[in-house]
Coordinates of C-alpha atoms and ligand atoms in Angstrom, one line a residue:
M1 CA 88.9 98.2 86.4
N2 CA 92.2 96.5 87.0
D3 CA 95.2 98.3 86.0
V4 CA 97.6 95.5 87.1
P5 CA 97.2 92.5 85.0
A6 CA 97.8 89.1 86.0
Q7 CA 101.1 87.4 86.5
P8 CA 102.9 86.3 83.7
K9 CA 102.0 82.7 82.6
R10 CA 103.8 80.2 84.6
R11 CA 105.7 77.3 83.0
T12 CA 104.0 73.9 83.6
R13 CA 105.4 72.7 86.9
G14 CA 106.5 69.5 85.2
A15 CA 108.8 71.2 82.7
A16 CA 111.1 72.5 85.8
R17 CA 110.9 69.9 88.3
L18 CA 113.9 68.3 89.1
L19 CA 114.2 64.7 88.0
L20 CA 116.1 63.4 91.1
G21 CA 115.0 60.1 90.3
G22 CA 115.1 56.8 92.8
A23 CA 114.3 56.7 96.3
C24 CA 114.2 60.0 98.1
A25 CA 117.3 60.4 100.6
L26 CA 116.6 61.6 103.9
A27 CA 118.2 64.4 105.4
I28 CA 121.7 65.0 104.1
T29 CA 123.8 67.1 106.3
V30 CA 124.5 70.4 104.7
S31 CA 128.3 70.2 104.9
S32 CA 129.4 73.9 104.9
M33 CA 128.8 76.4 107.3
A34 CA 127.7 79.9 106.0
L35 CA 130.9 81.9 105.2
A36 CA 128.3 84.7 104.8
T37 CA 129.7 88.5 104.1
F38 CA 127.6 90.7 106.0
A39 CA 127.6 94.0 104.4
R40 CA 129.3 97.1 106.1
A41 CA 127.4 100.2 105.2
D42 CA 129.9 103.0 104.1
L43 CA 128.1 105.2 101.6
S44 CA 131.2 107.6 101.7
G45 CA 133.2 105.0 99.9
P46 CA 134.1 104.7 96.3
P47 CA 131.5 103.4 94.2
G48 CA 130.9 99.6 93.8
A49 CA 131.9 98.2 90.5
T50 CA 129.6 95.3 90.9
L51 CA 125.9 94.9 91.7
K52 CA 127.0 93.4 95.3
A53 CA 129.6 95.7 96.0
A54 CA 127.4 98.7 95.0
A55 CA 124.3 97.4 97.2
E56 CA 126.7 96.7 100.0
R57 CA 127.5 100.5 100.3
S58 CA 124.2 100.9 102.1
G59 CA 124.1 97.7 104.1
R60 CA 121.8 96.0 101.2
Y61 CA 122.3 92.9 99.3
F62 CA 121.9 92.1 95.5
G63 CA 120.6 88.5 94.7
A64 CA 119.5 86.2 92.2
A65 CA 118.0 83.0 91.9
M66 CA 119.5 79.8 90.2
G67 CA 118.5 76.4 89.7
A68 CA 120.4 73.2 90.5
D69 CA 121.0 73.0 86.6
R70 CA 123.0 76.1 86.5
L71 CA 125.8 74.5 88.8
N72 CA 127.4 73.1 85.6
D73 CA 127.0 76.4 83.8
S74 CA 130.5 78.1 84.1
G75 CA 129.1 81.3 82.3
F76 CA 126.4 81.7 84.9
L77 CA 128.6 80.6 87.9
T78 CA 131.1 83.2 86.8
I79 CA 128.7 86.1 86.6
A80 CA 126.9 84.6 90.0
N81 CA 130.1 84.7 91.8
R82 CA 131.4 88.1 90.6
E83 CA 128.0 90.3 91.0
F84 CA 125.8 88.6 93.6
D85 CA 125.8 88.2 97.4
M86 CA 122.7 86.6 98.1
M87 CA 121.1 83.4 96.4
T88 CA 117.7 81.7 96.2
A89 CA 116.7 78.4 94.7
V90 CA 114.3 78.6 91.8
N91 CA 112.3 75.3 92.5
E92 CA 114.7 73.1 94.6
M93 CA 113.5 74.3 98.2
K94 CA 109.8 74.5 97.2
P95 CA 107.5 71.7 99.1
D96 CA 107.4 69.2 96.1
A97 CA 110.9 69.5 95.7
T98 CA 112.0 68.9 99.4
E99 CA 109.0 66.5 100.5
P100 CA 108.0 64.5 97.5
N101 CA 106.7 61.6 100.0
R102 CA 105.1 62.1 103.4
G103 CA 107.8 62.5 106.0
Q104 CA 110.6 61.7 103.4
F105 CA 112.6 64.9 102.9
D106 CA 115.0 65.2 99.9
F107 CA 117.5 68.2 100.3
R108 CA 120.1 67.1 98.0
A109 CA 119.4 69.8 95.1
G110 CA 118.5 72.6 97.6
D111 CA 121.8 71.6 99.6
A112 CA 123.8 71.9 96.4
I113 CA 122.9 75.2 95.4
Y114 CA 123.0 76.4 99.1
N115 CA 126.7 74.8 99.6
W116 CA 127.9 76.5 96.3
A117 CA 126.7 80.0 97.2
T118 CA 127.5 79.8 100.8
Q119 CA 131.0 78.7 100.2
R120 CA 131.5 81.8 98.0
G121 CA 130.4 84.1 100.8
M122 CA 126.9 84.5 99.8
R123 CA 124.0 84.5 102.1
F124 CA 120.6 82.6 101.2
R125 CA 116.9 83.2 100.9
G126 CA 114.6 80.1 101.2
H127 CA 111.7 79.7 98.9
T128 CA 109.2 78.5 100.0
L129 CA 107.4 76.5 102.6
A130 CA 104.0 76.9 102.0
W131 CA 102.2 77.8 98.6
H132 CA 99.2 77.0 96.6
A133 CA 101.2 75.7 93.7
Q134 CA 104.2 73.3 93.3
Q135 CA 102.9 70.9 96.4
P136 CA 103.8 67.5 97.1
R137 CA 101.6 65.1 95.2
F138 CA 100.3 63.8 98.7
W139 CA 99.0 67.1 99.6
G140 CA 96.6 66.7 96.8
S141 CA 94.9 63.9 98.6
L142 CA 94.5 65.6 102.1
S143 CA 92.5 68.3 103.1
G144 CA 91.1 70.0 106.6
S145 CA 93.0 69.0 109.5
A146 CA 95.1 66.7 107.9
L147 CA 96.6 68.9 105.3
R148 CA 97.0 71.3 107.9
T149 CA 98.9 68.8 109.9
A150 CA 101.1 68.0 106.6
M151 CA 101.9 71.5 106.2
I152 CA 103.2 72.0 109.6
E153 CA 105.1 68.9 109.6
H154 CA 106.7 70.0 106.2
I155 CA 107.7 73.4 107.8
N156 CA 109.3 71.6 110.9
G157 CA 111.1 69.1 108.5
V158 CA 112.6 71.7 106.2
M159 CA 113.4 74.4 108.4
A160 CA 115.0 71.8 110.9
H161 CA 117.3 71.1 108.0
Y162 CA 118.4 74.6 107.5
K163 CA 118.3 75.9 111.1
G164 CA 120.6 78.6 111.5
K165 CA 121.9 78.8 107.9
F166 CA 119.5 81.3 106.0
A167 CA 118.9 85.1 106.2
Y168 CA 115.4 85.0 104.9
W169 CA 113.0 82.4 104.5
D170 CA 109.6 82.7 102.4
V171 CA 107.2 81.1 104.7
V172 CA 104.0 81.7 102.5
N173 CA 104.1 82.1 98.8
E174 CA 101.2 83.9 97.0
A175 CA 98.0 83.8 99.3
F176 CA 96.0 86.8 98.1
A177 CA 93.8 87.3 94.9
E178 CA 93.7 90.2 92.8
N179 CA 90.9 91.4 94.4
G180 CA 92.5 91.7 97.9
S181 CA 90.9 88.6 99.5
R182 CA 92.5 85.2 100.2
R183 CA 93.2 83.2 97.2
S184 CA 91.3 80.1 97.2
S185 CA 93.3 77.1 97.7
N186 CA 93.5 73.8 99.4
L187 CA 95.5 75.3 102.2
Q188 CA 93.0 78.2 102.5
S189 CA 90.3 75.8 102.9
T190 CA 91.9 74.4 106.0
G191 CA 90.9 77.6 107.8
N192 CA 91.6 81.4 107.5
D193 CA 94.4 81.1 110.2
W194 CA 96.8 79.0 108.0
I195 CA 99.1 81.6 107.3
E196 CA 99.7 82.6 110.9
V197 CA 99.9 79.1 111.9
A198 CA 102.7 78.6 109.0
F199 CA 104.4 81.8 110.6
R200 CA 104.2 80.7 114.4
T201 CA 105.4 77.1 113.3
A202 CA 108.3 78.6 111.6
H203 CA 109.4 80.9 114.3
A204 CA 109.5 78.1 116.7
A205 CA 111.4 76.0 114.2
D206 CA 114.1 78.6 113.6
P207 CA 114.0 81.8 115.6
S208 CA 117.4 83.3 114.0
V209 CA 115.9 83.4 110.4
K210 CA 113.7 86.3 109.3
L211 CA 110.5 84.8 108.1
C212 CA 108.9 86.5 105.0
Y213 CA 105.3 86.8 103.3
N214 CA 106.0 86.7 99.5
D215 CA 103.6 87.6 96.6
Y216 CA 103.3 89.4 93.3
N217 CA 101.2 92.4 91.9
I218 CA 101.7 94.0 95.4
E219 CA 103.8 96.9 94.2
N220 CA 101.0 99.4 93.4
W221 CA 99.8 101.0 96.7
T222 CA 96.5 101.7 95.6
Y223 CA 95.8 98.3 94.3
A224 CA 93.3 96.1 96.1
K225 CA 95.8 93.0 96.5
T226 CA 98.3 95.4 97.9
Q227 CA 96.0 96.5 100.5
G228 CA 94.9 93.1 101.3
V229 CA 98.4 92.1 102.2
Y230 CA 99.0 95.2 103.8
N231 CA 96.1 94.5 106.2
M232 CA 97.3 91.1 106.9
I233 CA 100.7 92.2 107.8
R234 CA 99.2 94.9 110.0
D235 CA 96.9 92.7 111.9
F236 CA 99.8 90.2 112.3
K237 CA 102.0 92.8 113.8
S238 CA 99.6 93.9 116.2
R239 CA 98.7 90.4 117.5
G240 CA 102.6 89.4 117.7
V241 CA 102.2 86.8 114.9
P242 CA 106.0 86.5 114.2
V243 CA 106.3 88.1 110.5
D244 CA 109.7 89.8 109.9
C245 CA 109.4 90.8 106.1
V246 CA 107.6 91.3 103.1
G247 CA 108.8 90.2 99.6
L248 CA 107.5 92.2 96.8
Q249 CA 108.2 89.7 93.7
T250 CA 108.3 92.9 91.1
H251 CA 107.6 90.8 87.8
F252 CA 106.9 93.7 85.5
T253 CA 105.3 93.1 82.4
G254 CA 104.2 95.2 79.5
G255 CA 100.9 95.9 81.3
S256 CA 101.7 95.7 85.0
S257 CA 104.7 98.0 84.7
L258 CA 106.6 100.0 87.6
P259 CA 103.9 102.0 89.5
G260 CA 104.6 105.6 90.3
N261 CA 104.0 104.8 94.0
F262 CA 106.3 101.8 94.5
Q263 CA 108.0 103.6 96.9
Q264 CA 104.9 104.6 99.0
T265 CA 104.2 100.8 98.9
L266 CA 107.8 99.8 100.0
S267 CA 107.6 102.7 103.1
S268 CA 104.2 101.8 104.0
F269 CA 104.9 98.2 104.6
A270 CA 108.3 99.1 106.4
A271 CA 106.5 101.5 108.7
L272 CA 104.6 98.5 109.9
G273 CA 108.0 97.3 111.3
V274 CA 109.0 94.6 108.8
D275 CA 111.9 94.7 106.1
V276 CA 110.8 94.9 102.7
A277 CA 112.9 93.2 99.4
L278 CA 112.4 93.0 96.0
T279 CA 112.4 89.4 95.7
E280 CA 111.9 88.1 92.0
A281 CA 112.7 91.3 89.8
D282 CA 112.3 90.9 86.0
V283 CA 111.0 93.6 83.5
T284 CA 109.8 92.9 80.2
N285 CA 112.8 93.8 77.6
A286 CA 114.4 94.8 80.8
S287 CA 113.3 98.3 80.5
T288 CA 116.2 100.7 81.7
S289 CA 113.9 103.2 83.4
Q290 CA 111.8 100.7 85.5
Y291 CA 115.1 98.8 86.5
Q292 CA 116.4 102.3 87.6
G293 CA 113.1 103.4 89.2
L294 CA 112.7 100.1 91.2
T295 CA 116.1 100.2 92.5
Q296 CA 115.8 103.7 93.4
A297 CA 112.6 103.2 95.2
C298 CA 114.3 100.4 97.4
M299 CA 117.3 102.6 97.9
N300 CA 115.2 105.3 99.5
V301 CA 113.6 103.0 101.8
P302 CA 115.9 102.2 104.8
R303 CA 114.0 98.9 105.5
C304 CA 114.2 97.9 101.9
V305 CA 117.1 95.5 102.4
G306 CA 118.0 94.2 98.8
I307 CA 117.1 93.3 95.5
T308 CA 116.9 89.7 93.8
T309 CA 116.4 89.1 90.3
W310 CA 114.6 85.9 89.0
G311 CA 117.7 84.5 87.0
I312 CA 120.9 86.3 85.8
R313 CA 121.0 86.0 82.0
D314 CA 117.8 86.2 79.6
S315 CA 118.6 82.6 79.0
D316 CA 118.2 81.8 82.5
S317 CA 114.7 83.3 82.8
W318 CA 111.1 81.6 83.4
R319 CA 110.1 84.6 81.0
G320 CA 112.8 84.0 78.8
S321 CA 111.2 85.4 75.5
E322 CA 110.8 88.8 77.1
N323 CA 114.4 89.3 77.7
P324 CA 113.6 90.5 81.3
L325 CA 117.0 90.2 83.3
L326 CA 120.3 92.3 83.4
F327 CA 122.7 90.5 81.4
D328 CA 121.9 89.0 78.0
R329 CA 122.5 85.5 76.5
N330 CA 126.1 86.0 75.9
S331 CA 126.6 87.1 79.7
N332 CA 127.1 90.6 78.7
P333 CA 125.4 93.3 80.8
K334 CA 122.6 95.2 79.4
A335 CA 121.9 99.0 79.7
A336 CA 119.7 98.3 82.6
Y337 CA 122.6 96.8 84.3
T338 CA 124.3 100.1 84.3
A339 CA 120.9 101.7 85.4
V340 CA 120.6 99.5 88.4
L341 CA 124.4 99.7 89.4
N342 CA 124.4 103.7 89.3
A343 CA 121.1 103.7 91.3
L344 CA 122.7 101.5 94.0
N345 CA 125.9 103.5 94.0
A346 CA 123.4 106.5 94.7
A347 CA 121.8 105.4 97.5
S348 CA 121.1 107.7 100.5
T349 CA 120.0 105.7 103.1
T350 CA 121.5 102.7 104.8
V351 CA 119.6 99.6 106.1
P352 CA 118.9 100.0 109.8
G353 CA 121.2 98.2 111.9
T354 CA 123.8 97.4 109.5
P355 CA 127.5 97.8 110.9
T356 CA 129.3 100.9 109.6
A357 CA 132.5 100.7 107.9
P358 CA 135.5 101.4 110.4
P359 CA 136.3 104.9 109.6
T360 CA 138.8 105.6 106.8
T361 CA 140.0 109.1 108.1
A362 CA 141.2 110.1 111.4
P363 CA 139.9 108.2 114.2
P364 CA 138.0 110.2 116.7
T365 CA 140.8 109.9 119.5
T366 CA 143.3 111.6 117.5
A367 CA 141.0 114.1 115.4
P368 CA 141.0 117.6 117.1
P369 CA 137.2 118.9 117.7
T370 CA 136.3 120.9 114.7
T371 CA 133.6 122.6 116.7
A372 CA 134.0 124.5 120.0
P373 CA 134.0 121.9 123.1
P374 CA 130.6 122.1 124.9
T375 CA 132.6 123.7 127.9
T376 CA 133.7 126.9 126.2
A377 CA 130.4 127.4 124.1
P378 CA 128.4 129.8 126.3
P379 CA 124.5 129.2 125.8
T380 CA 123.3 131.3 123.2
T381 CA 119.7 131.4 124.8
A382 CA 118.9 131.4 128.5
P383 CA 117.8 127.9 129.3
P384 CA 116.2 128.6 132.6
T385 CA 113.7 131.0 131.2
T386 CA 112.4 128.8 128.7
A387 CA 112.0 125.6 130.3
P388 CA 109.5 126.1 133.5
P389 CA 108.0 123.0 134.1
T390 CA 104.7 124.7 135.1
T391 CA 102.7 123.7 131.6
P392 CA 102.8 119.9 130.6
P393 CA 103.5 119.8 127.2
S394 CA 100.5 117.9 126.4
T395 CA 97.2 116.7 127.8
G396 CA 98.7 113.2 128.4
Q397 CA 100.3 112.3 131.6
P398 CA 104.1 113.3 131.7
G399 CA 106.2 111.1 133.8
A400 CA 104.1 108.1 132.9
C401 CA 106.6 107.1 130.3
T402 CA 110.2 108.1 129.6
A403 CA 111.9 108.5 126.3
T404 CA 115.8 107.9 125.9
Y405 CA 117.6 108.3 122.8
R406 CA 120.7 106.9 121.3
M407 CA 122.3 107.2 117.8
V408 CA 122.5 104.0 116.1
N409 CA 124.7 105.1 113.1
S410 CA 126.0 108.2 111.5
W411 CA 127.5 109.5 108.2
G412 CA 128.3 112.4 106.1
G413 CA 124.7 113.3 105.3
G414 CA 122.9 112.1 108.2
F415 CA 122.4 109.8 111.2
Q416 CA 120.1 106.9 112.2
G417 CA 118.6 107.1 115.8
E418 CA 116.6 105.1 118.2
V419 CA 114.3 106.1 120.9
T420 CA 113.7 103.8 123.8
V421 CA 110.1 104.5 125.3
A422 CA 109.9 102.8 128.9
N423 CA 106.9 102.5 131.2
N424 CA 108.5 102.6 134.5
G425 CA 105.2 102.8 136.2
S426 CA 102.8 100.0 137.6
T427 CA 99.9 100.2 135.2
T428 CA 99.6 99.6 131.8
L429 CA 99.8 102.5 129.2
S430 CA 97.6 102.3 126.3
G431 CA 99.6 104.7 124.0
W432 CA 102.4 106.8 124.2
T433 CA 103.8 110.1 122.3
V434 CA 107.4 111.3 122.1
R435 CA 108.5 114.6 121.2
L436 CA 111.5 116.0 120.3
T437 CA 113.5 118.9 118.4
L438 CA 115.6 118.2 115.6
A439 CA 118.6 120.5 115.1
G440 CA 118.6 123.2 112.4
G441 CA 118.9 121.6 108.8
Q442 CA 117.9 118.3 110.1
T443 CA 114.8 116.6 108.3
I444 CA 113.3 113.1 109.1
A445 CA 113.3 110.9 106.2
N446 CA 111.7 107.7 107.5
V447 CA 110.3 106.4 111.1
W448 CA 109.9 102.7 111.7
N449 CA 107.8 101.3 115.0
G450 CA 106.1 104.9 115.2
I451 CA 104.0 107.4 113.4
N452 CA 105.5 111.0 113.2
T453 CA 103.9 114.2 112.8
G454 CA 106.3 116.7 111.5
T455 CA 109.7 116.1 109.8
S456 CA 111.8 119.1 111.1
G457 CA 112.1 121.1 114.1
A458 CA 109.7 120.0 116.6
V459 CA 108.6 116.6 115.8
G460 CA 106.0 114.2 117.5
V461 CA 106.2 110.2 117.2
R462 CA 103.4 108.4 118.3
N463 CA 103.1 104.6 118.9
A464 CA 102.1 102.4 115.7
E465 CA 99.3 100.3 116.0
Y466 CA 100.9 97.4 117.4
N467 CA 103.4 98.8 120.0
G468 CA 101.1 101.2 121.9
S469 CA 100.3 98.8 125.0
L470 CA 103.2 99.1 127.3
G471 CA 103.2 96.9 130.3
A472 CA 104.5 97.8 133.7
N473 CA 108.1 98.0 133.4
T474 CA 108.5 97.2 129.9
S475 CA 109.7 99.2 127.0
T476 CA 109.7 99.2 123.4
T477 CA 111.7 101.4 120.7
F478 CA 111.2 103.3 117.4
G479 CA 113.8 104.2 114.9
F480 CA 114.1 106.9 112.5
L481 CA 116.5 108.4 109.7
V482 CA 117.7 112.1 109.6
N483 CA 119.1 113.6 106.6
G484 CA 121.3 116.6 107.2
S485 CA 124.8 117.8 107.7
S486 CA 124.9 117.3 111.3
S487 CA 124.1 114.5 113.6
A488 CA 123.6 116.5 116.8
A489 CA 121.3 114.5 119.2
P490 CA 117.7 115.7 119.1
G491 CA 116.8 118.0 122.1
G492 CA 113.7 118.5 124.4
L493 CA 112.7 114.5 124.5
S494 CA 109.8 113.8 126.3
C495 CA 107.0 111.4 126.5
T496 CA 103.5 111.3 127.3
S497 CA 100.6 109.0 127.7
P498 CA 98.2 107.9 126.1
Ligands
XIL1 C1 108.6 79.7 88.9 C2 110.1 79.2 88.2 O1 111.0 80.1 87.9 C3 109.7 78.0 87.2 O2 110.8 77.5 86.8 C4 108.6 77.3 87.5 O3 108.1 76.6 86.5 C5 107.7 78.0 88.2 O4 107.9 78.7 89.2 N1 106.7 83.2 91.6 C6 107.5 82.9 92.3 C7 108.4 81.6 92.0 O5 107.4 82.6 93.7 O6 108.5 80.4 92.8 C8 107.8 81.2 90.5 O7 109.3 80.5 89.9 C9 107.9 82.5 89.9 C10 106.7 83.5 90.3

């Protein structure tokens, strides 16, 4: 039995389609360059008083979706501008909206939303390029290689217009069925490789934007559909198909509520080497505990980069009768708003690679060392007797690879580290294992691009499925997040292969 009921019923596409009227304009240049605010993580700063400020403390964003009809709605715009730092178009960048007739692209409605948002410092998520729904009418009369070609042309046409402007693009939306197999659709009928073709096309069209797969009912880790999507992403990463992120729509209804294993789902996807995001969150009656839980799950997973709600007020929602959003019809924040805000402010992990805020305390040059400098600290253990090079640390070949550590980022309660694994030899390695020893009190919270054994003391990290093969003179990296009061570098680094 399936304990995750189907997606809430969608409105008919006609109802929400923009009536742009008249002949479709060809590409209209987006007039504004993105003035995007890039979050600087600072977990030690004061709590944020708005959703975006609270999210930015940990290098994350808080986003919303808006339709072009909201551009004249001052109540909506006031909250959007105050609370959100990422924007998505509800319908205006879907295939039927952007290419209503073959080769005739119409970006007017999408650009209007994009310009409004980016002129206010927000970043942008594009949604969506290839989907079984809201397709141009002319796709309906195509099949096989002709439809495949139309999809490729569509991706190229739309992405050329927005090249370099978006943070994320939902390249493919909702391609899986509830049983974990591919959803049957006209695109699926063009061949099982249509999804990877879409991603490869998108990567060639704009290498700067992160490319996402987006779906609903993939929040429960044990659910067949979640596993189906996970296996596809794992396969893509192992074969170098350019996928950068997975969007979990997070539409929670009365029946499909927040699963207890949601965090495991997020961290499992993240361990494949992709960002994860909650892309269309709404919850029946805005359950405070579910909003709190979904936010906290994201905050606990370093590569969970942000949360988007599908609208702002209940009156904006496609599920309006269920009152599923954080603001009521009078623009007042609901109890769930406070729960989300508090959970954002309580984040203990930061997004890897996010710049940290400049220190507000004394800079390192003027701060006297608080611990004894290394020159005066006598070794407490006798190093020569404990490190004889007579026994190799494992059955692998020591020396076949090397491991080099660097600290990426640190804060009061922990740090983010990165290890570069290099093959300096002349033959390809088929796998690697790095061993390192964490200082006392340090615990690994998360590892990406590698699989760890142990979380404290002596720890091993072996390659993930997709980065074990290391050609001669090439390298790869894995990252990890450590909780603990000291950010002392791990000791005893070694690398063996396989
Ligand atoms: C919805 C819009 O909110 C509606 O206005 C439209 O009629 C149908 O689509 N998953 C998605 C979104 O990826 O694009 C959908 O948006 C909601 C479900």
